[in-house]
CSV table of C-alpha atoms in Angstrom, one decimal:
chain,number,residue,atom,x,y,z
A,1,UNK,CA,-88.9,-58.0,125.5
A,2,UNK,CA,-85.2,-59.6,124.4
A,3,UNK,CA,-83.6,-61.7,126.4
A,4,UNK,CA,-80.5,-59.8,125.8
A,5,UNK,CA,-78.8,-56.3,125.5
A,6,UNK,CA,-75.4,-55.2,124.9
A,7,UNK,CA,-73.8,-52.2,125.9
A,8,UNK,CA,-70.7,-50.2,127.4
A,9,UNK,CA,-70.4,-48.3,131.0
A,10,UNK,CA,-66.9,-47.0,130.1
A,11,UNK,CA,-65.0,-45.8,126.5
A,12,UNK,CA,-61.9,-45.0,125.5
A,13,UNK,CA,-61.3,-41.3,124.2
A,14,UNK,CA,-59.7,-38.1,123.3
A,15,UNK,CA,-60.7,-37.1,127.4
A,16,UNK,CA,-59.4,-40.4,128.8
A,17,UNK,CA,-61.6,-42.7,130.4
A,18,UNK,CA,-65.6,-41.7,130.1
A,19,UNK,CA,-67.2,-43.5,132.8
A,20,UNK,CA,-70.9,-43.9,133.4
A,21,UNK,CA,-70.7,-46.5,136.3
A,22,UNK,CA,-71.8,-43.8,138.8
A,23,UNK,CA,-75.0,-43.4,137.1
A,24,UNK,CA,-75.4,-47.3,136.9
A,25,UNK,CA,-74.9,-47.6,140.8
A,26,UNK,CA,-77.4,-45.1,142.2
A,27,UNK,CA,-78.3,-47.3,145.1
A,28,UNK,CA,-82.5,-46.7,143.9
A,29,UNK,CA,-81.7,-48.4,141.1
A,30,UNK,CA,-81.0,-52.0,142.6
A,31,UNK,CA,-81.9,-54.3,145.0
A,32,UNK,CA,-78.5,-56.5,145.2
A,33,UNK,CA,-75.5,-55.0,143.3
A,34,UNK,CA,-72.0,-57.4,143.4
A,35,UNK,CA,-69.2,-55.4,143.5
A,36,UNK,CA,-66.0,-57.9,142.3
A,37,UNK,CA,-62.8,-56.7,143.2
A,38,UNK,CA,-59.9,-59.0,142.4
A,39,UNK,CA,-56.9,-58.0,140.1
A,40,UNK,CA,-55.7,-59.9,136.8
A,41,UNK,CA,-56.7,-63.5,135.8
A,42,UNK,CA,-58.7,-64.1,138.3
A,43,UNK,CA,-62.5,-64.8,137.2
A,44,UNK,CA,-64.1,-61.4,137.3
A,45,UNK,CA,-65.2,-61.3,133.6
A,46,UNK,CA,-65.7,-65.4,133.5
A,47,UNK,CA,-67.8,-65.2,136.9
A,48,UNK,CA,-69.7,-62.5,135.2
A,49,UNK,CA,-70.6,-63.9,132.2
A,50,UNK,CA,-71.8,-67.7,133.9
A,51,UNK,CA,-74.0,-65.7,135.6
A,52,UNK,CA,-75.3,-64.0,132.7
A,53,UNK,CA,-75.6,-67.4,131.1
A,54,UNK,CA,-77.4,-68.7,134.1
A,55,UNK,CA,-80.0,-66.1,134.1
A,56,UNK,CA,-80.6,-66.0,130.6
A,57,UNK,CA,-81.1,-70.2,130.8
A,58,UNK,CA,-84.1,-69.2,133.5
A,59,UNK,CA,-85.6,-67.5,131.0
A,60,UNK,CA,-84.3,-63.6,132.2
A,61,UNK,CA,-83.8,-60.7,130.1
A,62,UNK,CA,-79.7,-60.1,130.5
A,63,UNK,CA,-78.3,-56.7,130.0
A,64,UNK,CA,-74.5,-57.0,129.4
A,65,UNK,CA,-71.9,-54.0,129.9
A,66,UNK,CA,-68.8,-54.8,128.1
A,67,UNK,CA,-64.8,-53.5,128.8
A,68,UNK,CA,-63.7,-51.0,126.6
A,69,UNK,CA,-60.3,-52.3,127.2
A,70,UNK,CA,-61.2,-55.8,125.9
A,71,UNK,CA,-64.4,-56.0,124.4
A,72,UNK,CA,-64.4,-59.7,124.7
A,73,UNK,CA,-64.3,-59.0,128.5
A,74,UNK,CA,-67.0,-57.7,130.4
A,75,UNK,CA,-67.3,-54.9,133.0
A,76,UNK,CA,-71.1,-56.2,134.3
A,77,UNK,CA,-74.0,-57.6,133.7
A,78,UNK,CA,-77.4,-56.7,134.7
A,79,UNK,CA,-80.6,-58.8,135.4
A,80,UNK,CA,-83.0,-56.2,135.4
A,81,UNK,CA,-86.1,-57.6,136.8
A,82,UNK,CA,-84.7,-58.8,140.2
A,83,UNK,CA,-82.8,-55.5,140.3
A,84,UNK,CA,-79.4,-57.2,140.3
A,85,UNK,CA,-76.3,-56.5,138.9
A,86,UNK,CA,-72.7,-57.6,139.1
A,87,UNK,CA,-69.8,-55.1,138.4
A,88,UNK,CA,-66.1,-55.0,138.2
A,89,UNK,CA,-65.4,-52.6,140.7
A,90,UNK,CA,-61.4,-52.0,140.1
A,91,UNK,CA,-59.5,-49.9,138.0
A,92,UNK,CA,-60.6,-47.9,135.9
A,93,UNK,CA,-64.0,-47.8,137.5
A,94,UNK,CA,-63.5,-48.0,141.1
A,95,UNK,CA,-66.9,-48.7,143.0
A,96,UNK,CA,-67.4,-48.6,146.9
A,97,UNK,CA,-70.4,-49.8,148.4
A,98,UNK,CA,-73.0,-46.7,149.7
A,99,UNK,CA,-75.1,-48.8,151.6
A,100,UNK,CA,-72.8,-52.1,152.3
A,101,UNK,CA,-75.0,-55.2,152.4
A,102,UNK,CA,-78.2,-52.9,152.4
A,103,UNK,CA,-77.9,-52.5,148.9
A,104,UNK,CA,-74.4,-53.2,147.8
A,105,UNK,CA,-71.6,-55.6,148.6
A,106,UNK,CA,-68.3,-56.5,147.9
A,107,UNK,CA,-67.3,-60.3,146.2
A,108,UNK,CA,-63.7,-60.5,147.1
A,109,UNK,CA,-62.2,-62.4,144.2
A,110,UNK,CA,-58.7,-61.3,145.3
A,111,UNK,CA,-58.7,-64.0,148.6
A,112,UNK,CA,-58.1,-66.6,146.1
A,113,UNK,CA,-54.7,-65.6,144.8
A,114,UNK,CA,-52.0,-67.3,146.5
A,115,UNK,CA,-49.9,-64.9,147.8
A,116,UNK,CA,-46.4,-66.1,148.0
A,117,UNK,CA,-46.7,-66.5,144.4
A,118,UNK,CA,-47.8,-63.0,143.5
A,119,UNK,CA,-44.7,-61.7,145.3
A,120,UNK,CA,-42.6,-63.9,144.0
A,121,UNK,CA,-43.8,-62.8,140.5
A,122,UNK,CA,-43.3,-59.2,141.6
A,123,UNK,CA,-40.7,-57.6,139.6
A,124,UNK,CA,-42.5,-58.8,136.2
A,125,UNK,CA,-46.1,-57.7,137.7
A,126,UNK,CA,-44.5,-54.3,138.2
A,127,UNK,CA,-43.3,-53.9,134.6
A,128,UNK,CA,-46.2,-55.2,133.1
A,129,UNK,CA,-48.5,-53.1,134.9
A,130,UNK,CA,-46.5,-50.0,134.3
A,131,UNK,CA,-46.3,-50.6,130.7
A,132,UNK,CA,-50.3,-51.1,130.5
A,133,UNK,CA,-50.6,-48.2,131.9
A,134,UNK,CA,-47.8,-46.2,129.6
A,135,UNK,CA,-49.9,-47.8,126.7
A,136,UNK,CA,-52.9,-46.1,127.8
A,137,UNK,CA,-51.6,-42.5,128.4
A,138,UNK,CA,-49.8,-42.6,125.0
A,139,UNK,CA,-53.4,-43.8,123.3
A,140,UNK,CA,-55.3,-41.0,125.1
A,141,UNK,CA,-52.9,-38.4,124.2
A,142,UNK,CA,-53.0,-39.4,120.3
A,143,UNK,CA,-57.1,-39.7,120.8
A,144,UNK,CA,-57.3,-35.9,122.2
A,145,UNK,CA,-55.1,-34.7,119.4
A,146,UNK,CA,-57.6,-36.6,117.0
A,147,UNK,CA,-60.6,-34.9,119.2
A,148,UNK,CA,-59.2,-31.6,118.9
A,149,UNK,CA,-58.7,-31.4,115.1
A,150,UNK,CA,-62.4,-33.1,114.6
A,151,UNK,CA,-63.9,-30.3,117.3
A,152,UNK,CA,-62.4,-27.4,114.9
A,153,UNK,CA,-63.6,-28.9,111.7
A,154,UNK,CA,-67.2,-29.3,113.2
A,155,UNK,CA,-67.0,-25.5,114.8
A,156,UNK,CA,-66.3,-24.6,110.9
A,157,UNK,CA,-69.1,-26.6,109.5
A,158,UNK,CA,-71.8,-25.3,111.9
A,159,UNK,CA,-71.4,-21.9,110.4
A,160,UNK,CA,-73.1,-22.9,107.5
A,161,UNK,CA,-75.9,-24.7,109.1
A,162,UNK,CA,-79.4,-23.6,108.6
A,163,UNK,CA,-80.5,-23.8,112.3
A,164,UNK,CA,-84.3,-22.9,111.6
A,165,UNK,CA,-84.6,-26.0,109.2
A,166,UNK,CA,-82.7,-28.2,111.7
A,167,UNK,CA,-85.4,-26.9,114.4
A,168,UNK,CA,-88.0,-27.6,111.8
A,169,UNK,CA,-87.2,-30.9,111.0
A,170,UNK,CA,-87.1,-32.0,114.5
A,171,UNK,CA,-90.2,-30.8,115.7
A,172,UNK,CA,-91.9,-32.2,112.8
A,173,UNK,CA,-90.6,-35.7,114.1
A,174,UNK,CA,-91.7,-35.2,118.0
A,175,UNK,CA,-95.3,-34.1,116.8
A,176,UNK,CA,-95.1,-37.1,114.4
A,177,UNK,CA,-93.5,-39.5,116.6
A,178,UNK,CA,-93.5,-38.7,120.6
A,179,UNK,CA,-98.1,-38.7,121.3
A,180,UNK,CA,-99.9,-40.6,124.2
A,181,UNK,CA,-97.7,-41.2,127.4
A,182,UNK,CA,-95.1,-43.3,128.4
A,183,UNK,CA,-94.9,-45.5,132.5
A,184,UNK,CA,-93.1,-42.0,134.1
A,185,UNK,CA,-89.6,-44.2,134.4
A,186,UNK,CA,-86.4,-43.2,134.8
A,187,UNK,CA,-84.4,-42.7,132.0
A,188,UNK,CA,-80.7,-44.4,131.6
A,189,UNK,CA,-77.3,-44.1,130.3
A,190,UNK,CA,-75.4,-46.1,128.7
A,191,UNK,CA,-72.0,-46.0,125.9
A,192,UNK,CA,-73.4,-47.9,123.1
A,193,UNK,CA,-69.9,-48.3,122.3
A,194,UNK,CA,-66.6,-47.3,122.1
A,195,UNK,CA,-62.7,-47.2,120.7
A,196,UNK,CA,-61.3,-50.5,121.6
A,197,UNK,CA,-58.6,-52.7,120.9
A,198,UNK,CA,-60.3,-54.2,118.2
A,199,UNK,CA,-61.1,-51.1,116.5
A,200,UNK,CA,-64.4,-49.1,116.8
A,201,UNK,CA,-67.3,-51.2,118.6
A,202,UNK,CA,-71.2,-50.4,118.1
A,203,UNK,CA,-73.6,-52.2,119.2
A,204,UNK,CA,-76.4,-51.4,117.0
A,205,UNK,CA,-77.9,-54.8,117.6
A,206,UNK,CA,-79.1,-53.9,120.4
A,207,UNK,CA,-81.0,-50.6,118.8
A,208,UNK,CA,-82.7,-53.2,116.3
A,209,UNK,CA,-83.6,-55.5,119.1
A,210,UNK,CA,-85.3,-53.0,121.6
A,211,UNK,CA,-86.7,-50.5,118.8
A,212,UNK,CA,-88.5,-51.8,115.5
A,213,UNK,CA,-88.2,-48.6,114.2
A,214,UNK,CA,-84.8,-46.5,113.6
A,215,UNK,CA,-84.6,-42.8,112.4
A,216,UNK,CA,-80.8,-43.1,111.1
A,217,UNK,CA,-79.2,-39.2,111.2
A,218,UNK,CA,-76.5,-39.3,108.4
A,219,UNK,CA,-74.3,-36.3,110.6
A,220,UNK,CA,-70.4,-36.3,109.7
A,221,UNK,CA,-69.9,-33.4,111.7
A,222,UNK,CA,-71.6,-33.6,114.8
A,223,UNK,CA,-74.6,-31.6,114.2
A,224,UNK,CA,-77.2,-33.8,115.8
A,225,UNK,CA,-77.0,-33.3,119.4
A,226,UNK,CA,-79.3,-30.6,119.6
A,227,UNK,CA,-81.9,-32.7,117.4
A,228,UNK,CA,-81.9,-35.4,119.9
A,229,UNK,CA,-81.5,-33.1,123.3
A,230,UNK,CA,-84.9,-31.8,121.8
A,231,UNK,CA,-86.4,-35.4,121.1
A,232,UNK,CA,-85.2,-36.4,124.8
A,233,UNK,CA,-87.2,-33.8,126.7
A,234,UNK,CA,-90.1,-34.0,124.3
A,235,UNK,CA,-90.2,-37.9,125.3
A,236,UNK,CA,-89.8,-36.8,129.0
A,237,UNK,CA,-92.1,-34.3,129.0
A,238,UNK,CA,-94.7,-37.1,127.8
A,239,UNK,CA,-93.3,-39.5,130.7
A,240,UNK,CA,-91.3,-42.3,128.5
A,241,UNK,CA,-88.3,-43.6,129.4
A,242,UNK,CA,-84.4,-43.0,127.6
A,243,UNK,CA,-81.8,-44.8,127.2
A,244,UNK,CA,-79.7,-41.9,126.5
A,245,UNK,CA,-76.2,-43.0,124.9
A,246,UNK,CA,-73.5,-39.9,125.3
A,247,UNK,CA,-71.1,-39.2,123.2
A,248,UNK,CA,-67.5,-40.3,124.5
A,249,UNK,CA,-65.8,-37.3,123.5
A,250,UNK,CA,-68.7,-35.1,124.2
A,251,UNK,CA,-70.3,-36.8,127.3
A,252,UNK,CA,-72.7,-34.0,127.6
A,253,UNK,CA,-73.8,-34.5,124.3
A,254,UNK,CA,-76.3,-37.4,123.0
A,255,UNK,CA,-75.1,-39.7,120.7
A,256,UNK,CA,-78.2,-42.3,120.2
A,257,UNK,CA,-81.1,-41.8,122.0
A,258,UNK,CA,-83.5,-44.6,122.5
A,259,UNK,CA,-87.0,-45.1,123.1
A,260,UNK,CA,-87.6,-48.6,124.0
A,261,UNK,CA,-92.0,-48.0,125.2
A,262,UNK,CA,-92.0,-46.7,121.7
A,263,UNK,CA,-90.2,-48.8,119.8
A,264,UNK,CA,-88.4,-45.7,118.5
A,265,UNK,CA,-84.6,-45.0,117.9
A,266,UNK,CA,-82.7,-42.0,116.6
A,267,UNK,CA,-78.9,-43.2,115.7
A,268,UNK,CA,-76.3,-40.9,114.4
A,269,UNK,CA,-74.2,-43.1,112.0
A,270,UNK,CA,-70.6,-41.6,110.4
A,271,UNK,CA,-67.8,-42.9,109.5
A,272,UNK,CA,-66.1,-45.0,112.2
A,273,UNK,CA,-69.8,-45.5,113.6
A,274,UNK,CA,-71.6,-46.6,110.6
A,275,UNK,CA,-75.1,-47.8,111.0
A,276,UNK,CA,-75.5,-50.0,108.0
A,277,UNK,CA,-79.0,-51.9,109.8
A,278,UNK,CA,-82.4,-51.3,108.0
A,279,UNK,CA,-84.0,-47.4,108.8
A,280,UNK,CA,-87.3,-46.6,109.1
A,281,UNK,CA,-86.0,-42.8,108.2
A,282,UNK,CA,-83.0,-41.3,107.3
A,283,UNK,CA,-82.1,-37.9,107.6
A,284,UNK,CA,-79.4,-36.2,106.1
A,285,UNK,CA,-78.0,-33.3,108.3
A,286,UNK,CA,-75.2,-32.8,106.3
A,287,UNK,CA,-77.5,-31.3,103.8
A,288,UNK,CA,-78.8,-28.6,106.3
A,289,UNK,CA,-75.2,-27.0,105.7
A,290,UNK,CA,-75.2,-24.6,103.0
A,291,UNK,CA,-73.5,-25.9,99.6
A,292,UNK,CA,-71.5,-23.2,99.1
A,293,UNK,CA,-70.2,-23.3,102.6
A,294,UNK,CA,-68.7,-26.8,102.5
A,295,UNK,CA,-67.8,-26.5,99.4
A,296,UNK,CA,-65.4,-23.5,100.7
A,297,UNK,CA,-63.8,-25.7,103.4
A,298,UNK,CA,-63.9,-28.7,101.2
A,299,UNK,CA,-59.7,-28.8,100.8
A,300,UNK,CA,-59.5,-27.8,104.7
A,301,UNK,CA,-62.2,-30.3,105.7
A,302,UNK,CA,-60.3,-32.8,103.8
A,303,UNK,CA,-57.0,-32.4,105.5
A,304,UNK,CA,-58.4,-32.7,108.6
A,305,UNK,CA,-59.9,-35.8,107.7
A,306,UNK,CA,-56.6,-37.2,107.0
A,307,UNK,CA,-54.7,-36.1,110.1
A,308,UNK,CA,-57.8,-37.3,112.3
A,309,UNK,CA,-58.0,-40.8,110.6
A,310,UNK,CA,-54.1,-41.0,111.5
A,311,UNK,CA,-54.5,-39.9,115.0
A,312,UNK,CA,-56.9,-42.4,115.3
A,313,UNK,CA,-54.6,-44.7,114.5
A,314,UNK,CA,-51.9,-43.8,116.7
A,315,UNK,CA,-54.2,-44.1,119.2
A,316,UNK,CA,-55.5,-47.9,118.8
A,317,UNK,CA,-52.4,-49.1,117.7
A,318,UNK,CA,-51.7,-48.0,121.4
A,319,UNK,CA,-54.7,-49.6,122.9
A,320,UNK,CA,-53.6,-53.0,121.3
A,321,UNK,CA,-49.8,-52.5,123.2
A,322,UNK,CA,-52.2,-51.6,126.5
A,323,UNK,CA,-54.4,-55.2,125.6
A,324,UNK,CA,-51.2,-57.2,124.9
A,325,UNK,CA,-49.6,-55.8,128.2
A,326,UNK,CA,-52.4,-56.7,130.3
A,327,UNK,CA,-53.0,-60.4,128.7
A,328,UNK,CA,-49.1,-60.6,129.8
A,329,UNK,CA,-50.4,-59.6,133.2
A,330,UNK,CA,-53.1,-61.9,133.5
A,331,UNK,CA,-50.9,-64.7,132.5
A,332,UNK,CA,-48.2,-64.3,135.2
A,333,UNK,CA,-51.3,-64.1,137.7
A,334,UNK,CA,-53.1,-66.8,136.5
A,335,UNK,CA,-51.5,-69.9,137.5
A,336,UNK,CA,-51.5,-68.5,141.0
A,337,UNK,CA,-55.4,-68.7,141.4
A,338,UNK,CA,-57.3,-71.3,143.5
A,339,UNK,CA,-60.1,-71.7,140.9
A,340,UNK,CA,-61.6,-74.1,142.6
A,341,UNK,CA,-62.3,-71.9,145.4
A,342,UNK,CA,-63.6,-69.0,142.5
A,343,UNK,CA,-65.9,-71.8,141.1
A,344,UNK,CA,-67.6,-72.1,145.2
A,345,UNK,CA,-67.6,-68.5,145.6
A,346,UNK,CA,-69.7,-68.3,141.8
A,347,UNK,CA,-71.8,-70.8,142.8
A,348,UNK,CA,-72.8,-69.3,145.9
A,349,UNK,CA,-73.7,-66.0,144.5
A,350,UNK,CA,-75.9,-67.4,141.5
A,351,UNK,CA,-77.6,-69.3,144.1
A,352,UNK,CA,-78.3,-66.2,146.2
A,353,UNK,CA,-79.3,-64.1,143.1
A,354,UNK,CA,-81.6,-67.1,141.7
A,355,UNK,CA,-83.5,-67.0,144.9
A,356,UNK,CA,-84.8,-63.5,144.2
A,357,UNK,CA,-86.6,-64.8,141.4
């Protein structure tokens, strides 16, 4: 098993905020789960990722979720043996304990701001929060413009599909692939990545790491959620466990599905999400359209491209004014943080997580 994992609980796109952290907390899920709340500059991310560090020096496998806002920043990490996980529990992904102390507790970074400071700082808090936040309604506004032009090119292309050879195709892959049976766990969920500042983040490493072999679907369109909706309950139905990685524009819909008891990986790789790692198979559903269909909405198909791709844009150009506007943020807070006092509070929590193992 790796000693690492990388993925996302939240993404950026064309419906706002896509937020998975609900599904994370299900109180069954952990024994201990750290809920920081604390506002700008003041350790969450840092206290997250010593932790992380810590565990993975023990010799524990370390799952970490990263911030969609700030990919360099993380939103958790998750030490899955013990059943322990710490999250950043504020905006945009507010968390509240279910079953305080039972199962889950807060970690009160906040009490280590000094106060008169913060208010003294007030006025330039105010406008730097306000424009982070503008930044990030005028990014999701552009990115649901770019969704809705990319939804009516992929309603057009479906018309030509050939449904019966997509069916085919698939269930000559679970008779193939999905035999024997799997430990009856729970399956997962998880962004494998997302829009960011930085541009377009996947974290196909972690596919490669936790499945040797990768079936890469070549779909421009969005033609292979059905294919791996069909996949995921054949897998269920035979007890193994998914990671099942939506789609942030179409939650309900599976981008990558994985199948770590396997080994086995499907990944849907397109423009902007390229998988460019080695593939055991690849399979071109673009070539279950019809020719003479695409070639028909070929000058169409093309203009939408263009219009999407600018969207797109738009809409990370804005995400970098949201990024800049919060690193502001974090630097009027930060000099107003006992970190001395963060570093104790750290400590003590590793220590209490350590002795669980």
């Amino acid at each position: 098993m790796a000693n690492t994992t990388h993925f996302f609980l939240g993404a950026n796109s064309g419906r706002g905020f896509q937020n998975l952290f609900d599904r994370f907390c299900a109180p069954e899920n952990h024994y201990d789960l750290l809920v920081l709340k604390g506002g700008p500059g003041v350790g969450k991310s840092t206290m997250m990722r010593r932790i992380g560090t810590a565990m993975e020096e023990r010799g524990e496998q370390v799952e970490y979720l990263y911030c969609s806002g700030d990919p360099d920043s993380l939103d958790g990490v998750h030490i899955p043996r013990i059943r322990s996980a710490v999250l950043d529990g504020t905006s945009p992904h507010v968390i509240e304990p279910k079953y305080p102390a039972a199962v889950d507790r807060y970690v009160n970074l906040g009490q280590f701001y000094d106060i008169a400071a913060a208010k003294a700082s007030r006025a330039e808090i105010v406008l730097r929060s306000s424009a982070c936040s503008s930044a990030y309604q005028r990014a999701y506004r552009a990115l649901g413009a770019a969704r809705q032009i990319a939804d009516s090119a992929a309603v057009l292309v479906a018309e030509g599909l050939d449904g019966d050879k997509l069916l085919r195709r698939t269930d000559g892959i679970i008779g193939r692939e999905i035999r024997g049976k799997g430990s009856g766990g729970a399956d997962a969920y998880r962004f494998l990545g997302s829009i960011t500042c930085k541009g377009a983040i996947w974290r196909f490493d972690t596919v490669e790491t936790l499945c040797p072999r990768v079936y890469q679907l070549q779909d421009t369109y969005g033609l292979a959620a059905p294919m791996l909706e069909r996949i995921r309950a054949a897998a269920r139905a035979r007890g193994y466990a998914a990671i099942i990685c939506p789609d942030p524009e179409h939650i309900e819909c599976i981008h990558h599905l994985l199948l770590p008891e396997l080994g086995l990986a499907f990944v849907t790789s397109r423009e902007g999400m390229r998988y460019d790692g080695p593939a055991y198979r690849r399979i071109r559903l673009d070539a279950m359209v019809a020719p003479a269909h695409l070639k028909r909405c070929k000058g169409r198909l093309r203009f939408v491209r263009r219009v999407e791709e600018a969207l797109r844009d738009e809409g990370l150009e804005a995400l970098r004014e949201a990024k800049a506007s919060h690193d502001a943020l974090e630097a009027v807070y930060r000099p107003n943080v006992d970190f001395a006092g963060v570093d104790a509070c750290v400590a003590q929590e590793l220590a209490r997580l350590e002795s669980y193992l």
